CSV table of C-alpha atoms and ligand atoms in Angstrom, one decimal:
chain,number,residue,atom,x,y,z
F,18,MET,CA,80.7,95.4,88.5
F,19,SER,CA,79.7,91.8,89.2
F,20,SER,CA,76.0,91.2,89.5
F,21,VAL,CA,76.6,87.7,90.9
F,22,SER,CA,78.4,88.4,94.2
F,23,ARG,CA,76.5,90.5,96.7
F,24,LEU,CA,79.0,92.9,98.3
F,25,GLY,CA,78.9,95.7,100.8
F,26,TYR,CA,79.4,99.2,99.3
F,27,LEU,CA,80.5,102.6,100.6
F,28,VAL,CA,79.6,105.3,98.1
F,29,LEU,CA,81.5,108.6,98.1
F,30,LEU,CA,78.5,110.9,97.8
F,31,SER,CA,79.1,114.5,96.9
F,32,GLY,CA,75.5,115.6,96.4
F,33,GLY,CA,75.9,115.9,92.6
F,34,ILE,CA,74.3,113.9,89.9
F,35,ASP,CA,77.2,111.5,89.2
F,36,SER,CA,77.7,110.2,92.7
F,37,ALA,CA,73.9,109.9,93.2
F,38,THR,CA,73.7,107.8,90.0
F,39,ALA,CA,76.7,105.6,91.2
F,40,LEU,CA,74.8,105.1,94.5
F,41,TYR,CA,71.6,104.0,92.8
F,42,LEU,CA,73.5,101.8,90.4
F,43,VAL,CA,75.4,99.8,93.0
F,44,ARG,CA,72.7,99.5,95.6
F,45,ARG,CA,70.6,97.3,93.2
F,46,ASN,CA,73.0,94.4,93.8
F,47,ALA,CA,74.4,95.4,97.2
F,48,ALA,CA,74.2,93.3,100.3
F,49,ARG,CA,74.8,96.5,102.2
F,50,CYS,CA,75.2,100.1,101.2
F,51,SER,CA,76.4,103.2,103.1
F,52,THR,CA,77.5,106.6,102.0
F,53,LEU,CA,80.4,108.9,102.8
F,54,SER,CA,80.4,112.7,102.3
F,55,ILE,CA,83.7,114.4,102.7
F,56,LEU,CA,83.7,118.1,103.7
F,57,TYR,CA,86.6,120.3,102.8
F,58,HIS,CA,87.5,124.0,102.9
F,59,ARG,CA,84.7,126.1,101.5
F,60,ARG,CA,82.8,122.9,100.4
F,61,ASN,CA,79.3,124.0,99.3
F,62,ARG,CA,76.9,123.6,102.2
F,63,ARG,CA,74.1,123.0,99.8
F,64,GLU,CA,76.0,120.0,98.3
F,65,ALA,CA,76.4,118.4,101.7
F,66,GLU,CA,72.7,118.9,102.4
F,67,ALA,CA,71.9,117.3,99.0
F,68,ALA,CA,74.1,114.3,99.9
F,69,ARG,CA,72.1,113.8,103.1
F,70,ALA,CA,68.8,114.0,101.3
F,71,ILE,CA,69.9,111.6,98.6
F,72,ALA,CA,71.3,109.1,101.1
F,73,GLU,CA,68.0,109.2,103.0
F,74,ALA,CA,65.9,108.8,99.8
F,75,ALA,CA,68.1,105.8,98.8
F,76,GLY,CA,67.6,104.3,102.3
F,77,VAL,CA,71.3,103.6,103.0
F,78,GLU,CA,72.4,101.8,106.1
F,79,GLU,CA,74.5,104.8,107.3
F,80,HIS,CA,75.4,108.2,105.9
F,81,VAL,CA,78.8,109.3,107.3
F,82,GLU,CA,80.1,112.9,107.1
F,83,LEU,CA,83.8,113.6,107.6
F,84,ASP,CA,85.3,117.0,107.9
F,85,LEU,CA,88.7,117.3,106.2
F,86,GLY,CA,88.7,121.1,106.4
F,87,PHE,CA,92.5,121.3,105.7
F,88,LEU,CA,91.9,120.3,102.1
F,89,ARG,CA,91.8,123.3,99.8
F,90,GLU,CA,91.2,123.8,96.1
F,91,ALA,CA,94.1,125.3,94.0
F,92,VAL,CA,92.1,128.5,93.8
F,93,ASP,CA,92.4,128.9,97.6
F,94,LEU,CA,96.1,127.9,97.8
F,95,GLY,CA,97.7,131.2,96.9
F,96,ALA,CA,98.9,132.9,93.7
F,97,GLN,CA,101.9,130.7,93.1
F,98,ILE,CA,100.0,127.4,93.2
F,99,ARG,CA,97.1,128.9,91.2
F,100,ALA,CA,99.6,130.0,88.5
F,101,GLU,CA,101.3,126.6,88.5
F,102,VAL,CA,98.0,124.7,88.2
F,103,GLU,CA,96.8,127.0,85.4
F,104,SER,CA,100.1,126.7,83.5
F,105,HIS,CA,99.5,122.9,83.3
F,106,GLY,CA,95.9,123.3,82.1
F,107,ALA,CA,94.4,121.8,85.2
F,108,PRO,CA,91.2,123.3,86.6
F,109,LEU,CA,91.4,125.6,89.7
F,110,THR,CA,89.0,123.4,91.5
F,111,LEU,CA,91.8,120.8,91.6
F,112,ILE,CA,92.7,119.7,95.2
F,113,PRO,CA,96.2,118.2,95.1
F,114,PHE,CA,96.0,114.5,95.6
F,115,ARG,CA,92.3,114.8,96.3
F,116,ASN,CA,91.4,111.3,95.1
F,117,LEU,CA,94.4,109.7,96.9
F,118,VAL,CA,93.1,111.1,100.1
F,119,PHE,CA,89.4,110.4,99.4
F,120,TYR,CA,90.0,106.8,98.3
F,121,SER,CA,92.3,106.2,101.3
F,122,VAL,CA,89.7,107.6,103.8
F,123,GLY,CA,87.0,105.7,102.0
F,124,CYS,CA,88.9,102.5,102.3
F,125,TYR,CA,89.4,103.0,106.0
F,126,CYS,CA,85.7,103.8,106.6
F,127,ALA,CA,84.6,100.9,104.5
F,128,TRP,CA,87.1,98.4,106.0
F,129,ILE,CA,86.2,99.2,109.6
F,130,ARG,CA,82.5,98.7,108.7
F,131,GLY,CA,83.1,95.3,107.0
F,132,LEU,CA,82.3,96.7,103.6
F,133,ASP,CA,84.0,95.5,100.4
F,134,ARG,CA,84.0,98.3,97.9
F,135,VAL,CA,84.4,102.1,97.8
F,136,VAL,CA,82.5,103.7,94.9
F,137,ALA,CA,83.6,106.9,93.3
F,138,GLY,CA,81.3,108.7,90.9
F,139,HIS,CA,83.8,109.9,88.3
F,140,ASN,CA,82.6,110.1,84.7
F,141,ALA,CA,84.6,110.0,81.5
F,142,GLU,CA,84.9,113.8,81.4
F,143,ASP,CA,86.5,113.9,84.9
F,144,SER,CA,89.4,111.7,83.8
F,145,GLN,CA,90.1,114.2,81.0
F,146,LEU,CA,90.0,117.2,83.3
F,147,PHE,CA,91.7,116.0,86.5
F,148,PRO,CA,95.2,114.4,86.7
F,149,ASP,CA,94.2,112.2,89.6
F,150,VAL,CA,91.3,110.3,87.9
F,151,GLY,CA,91.7,107.3,85.7
F,152,ARG,CA,91.5,103.5,85.3
F,153,ASN,CA,95.3,103.0,85.6
F,154,LEU,CA,95.4,105.1,88.8
F,155,LEU,CA,92.5,103.1,90.2
F,156,SER,CA,94.2,99.7,89.6
F,157,SER,CA,97.5,101.0,91.0
F,158,PHE,CA,95.7,102.3,94.1
F,159,ASN,CA,93.8,99.0,94.5
F,160,GLU,CA,97.0,97.0,94.2
F,161,LEU,CA,98.7,99.2,96.8
F,162,VAL,CA,95.8,98.9,99.2
F,163,GLY,CA,95.7,95.1,98.7
F,164,SER,CA,99.3,94.8,99.6
F,165,MET,CA,98.9,96.9,102.8
F,166,LEU,CA,96.0,94.9,104.2
F,167,PRO,CA,96.1,91.6,102.4
F,168,TRP,CA,93.7,89.4,104.4
F,169,ARG,CA,90.5,91.3,103.8
F,170,ARG,CA,90.4,93.4,100.6
F,171,VAL,CA,88.7,96.7,100.0
F,172,GLU,CA,88.8,98.0,96.5
F,173,VAL,CA,87.8,101.3,94.9
F,174,GLU,CA,85.6,101.2,91.8
F,175,ALA,CA,84.3,103.9,89.5
F,176,PRO,CA,81.4,102.3,87.6
F,177,LEU,CA,80.6,105.5,85.6
F,178,MET,CA,84.2,106.1,84.3
F,179,GLY,CA,83.3,105.2,80.8
F,180,LEU,CA,80.2,107.4,80.6
F,181,SER,CA,79.8,111.0,79.4
F,182,LYS,CA,77.7,113.3,81.5
F,183,LEU,CA,74.8,112.9,79.2
F,184,GLU,CA,75.0,109.1,79.5
F,185,VAL,CA,75.2,109.4,83.2
F,186,VAL,CA,71.9,111.4,83.3
F,187,ARG,CA,70.3,108.9,81.0
F,188,LEU,CA,71.3,106.1,83.3
F,189,ALA,CA,70.1,108.1,86.3
F,190,LEU,CA,66.6,108.4,84.7
F,191,GLU,CA,66.6,104.6,84.1
F,192,LEU,CA,67.5,104.0,87.7
F,193,GLY,CA,65.0,106.4,89.2
F,194,VAL,CA,67.6,108.6,90.8
F,195,PRO,CA,65.9,111.6,92.5
F,196,LEU,CA,67.6,114.2,90.4
F,197,GLU,CA,65.6,117.0,92.0
F,198,LEU,CA,67.5,116.3,95.2
F,199,THR,CA,70.9,116.7,93.6
F,200,TRP,CA,72.9,120.0,93.7
F,201,SER,CA,75.0,121.2,90.8
F,202,CYS,CA,75.3,125.0,91.6
F,203,TRP,CA,78.6,126.4,92.6
F,204,LYS,CA,76.9,129.0,94.8
F,205,GLU,CA,75.1,128.4,98.1
F,206,GLY,CA,71.7,129.9,97.3
F,207,GLU,CA,68.3,128.6,98.4
F,208,VAL,CA,67.8,127.5,94.8
F,209,HIS,CA,70.2,126.9,91.8
F,210,CYS,CA,71.5,130.2,90.5
F,211,GLY,CA,71.0,129.2,86.9
F,212,VAL,CA,74.1,131.0,85.5
F,213,CYS,CA,77.3,129.4,87.0
F,214,GLU,CA,79.2,126.7,85.2
F,215,GLY,CA,77.6,124.0,87.3
F,216,CYS,CA,74.1,125.2,86.5
F,217,ARG,CA,74.9,125.8,82.8
F,218,LYS,CA,76.0,122.2,82.4
F,219,ARG,CA,73.0,120.9,84.3
F,220,LYS,CA,70.6,122.9,82.1
F,221,GLU,CA,72.4,121.8,79.0
F,222,VAL,CA,72.2,118.1,79.8
F,223,PHE,CA,68.5,118.2,80.5
F,224,ARG,CA,67.9,120.1,77.3
F,225,GLU,CA,70.0,117.7,75.2
F,226,LEU,CA,68.1,114.8,76.6
F,227,GLY,CA,64.8,116.5,76.0
F,228,ILE,CA,63.5,115.8,79.5
F,229,ARG,CA,61.8,118.1,81.9
F,230,ASP,CA,64.2,119.8,84.3
F,231,ARG,CA,62.5,120.0,87.6
F,232,THR,CA,65.3,122.1,89.1
F,233,GLU,CA,64.3,125.5,90.4
F,234,TYR,CA,66.6,128.2,89.1
F,235,ALA,CA,66.9,131.8,90.3
F,236,GLU,CA,67.5,132.9,86.6
O,1469,ZN,ZN1,74.6,128.0,89.8
C-alpha cells in the first residue's frame, strides 16, 4: 500500500475482525473511504449488524449493503456438491467463485463512486483454506479488470494477506480497531455463543496475545 498517494477506498466489510482491521489500516491514508457489506444466503444477521456498527465507528463516507441472496455456501448446495468440496479438502463454508463475484461487485461499486481501490480483508490463513484467495489470483483479476475498463483503473488489494490471525489482531490493537464491535460467532445469538469454531478462534487469539477479551460470551 502506498502511503504517498491519497486514494479513495471501498472496503469489503464482513463484520469480522479481519475486514475491520483492513478498514482501519487503509483509512489512515485514504482521501475517501466507504464500505460494502455483501449479504448472501443465510448470512449471519449479527455479522451484518456488526459491519454497520464498525462502519459508523470508523466514520466512513457511505456504508453500502448489497443482497446477493442467490449465493450459497457449499453446505447449502446439496449432498453432491458437499461431497465434492469435502473430497478436495475445501471448507464447507466455500461459496463457489465467491471472491470473483465479491471483487467484481466491489469494483463496480467503487468505480461508479469514483473510488480507486477495493480492499479485501483476507489473512494468510484464508489463502491456505480457500482456493479463490491468493496474491496470484489478485494480480490476474486486477489485470483483467484493467483491460476491461482501461481509462480509469480500479484495483483490488488485500493488505493483510501476509499476516496470520494473531498478527492481524496485534495490528488491530495498534490501529485502535473497536474489536468489541466485531462479530466472530457462527450463530445469531444476542451475544457470542463461546463454543463454535468462530468463538473458539476468537478466544484463542485474545488468550495468546495476553490481552483482555471484552467480548461477552454465553458460555
Ligand atoms: Zn459462537
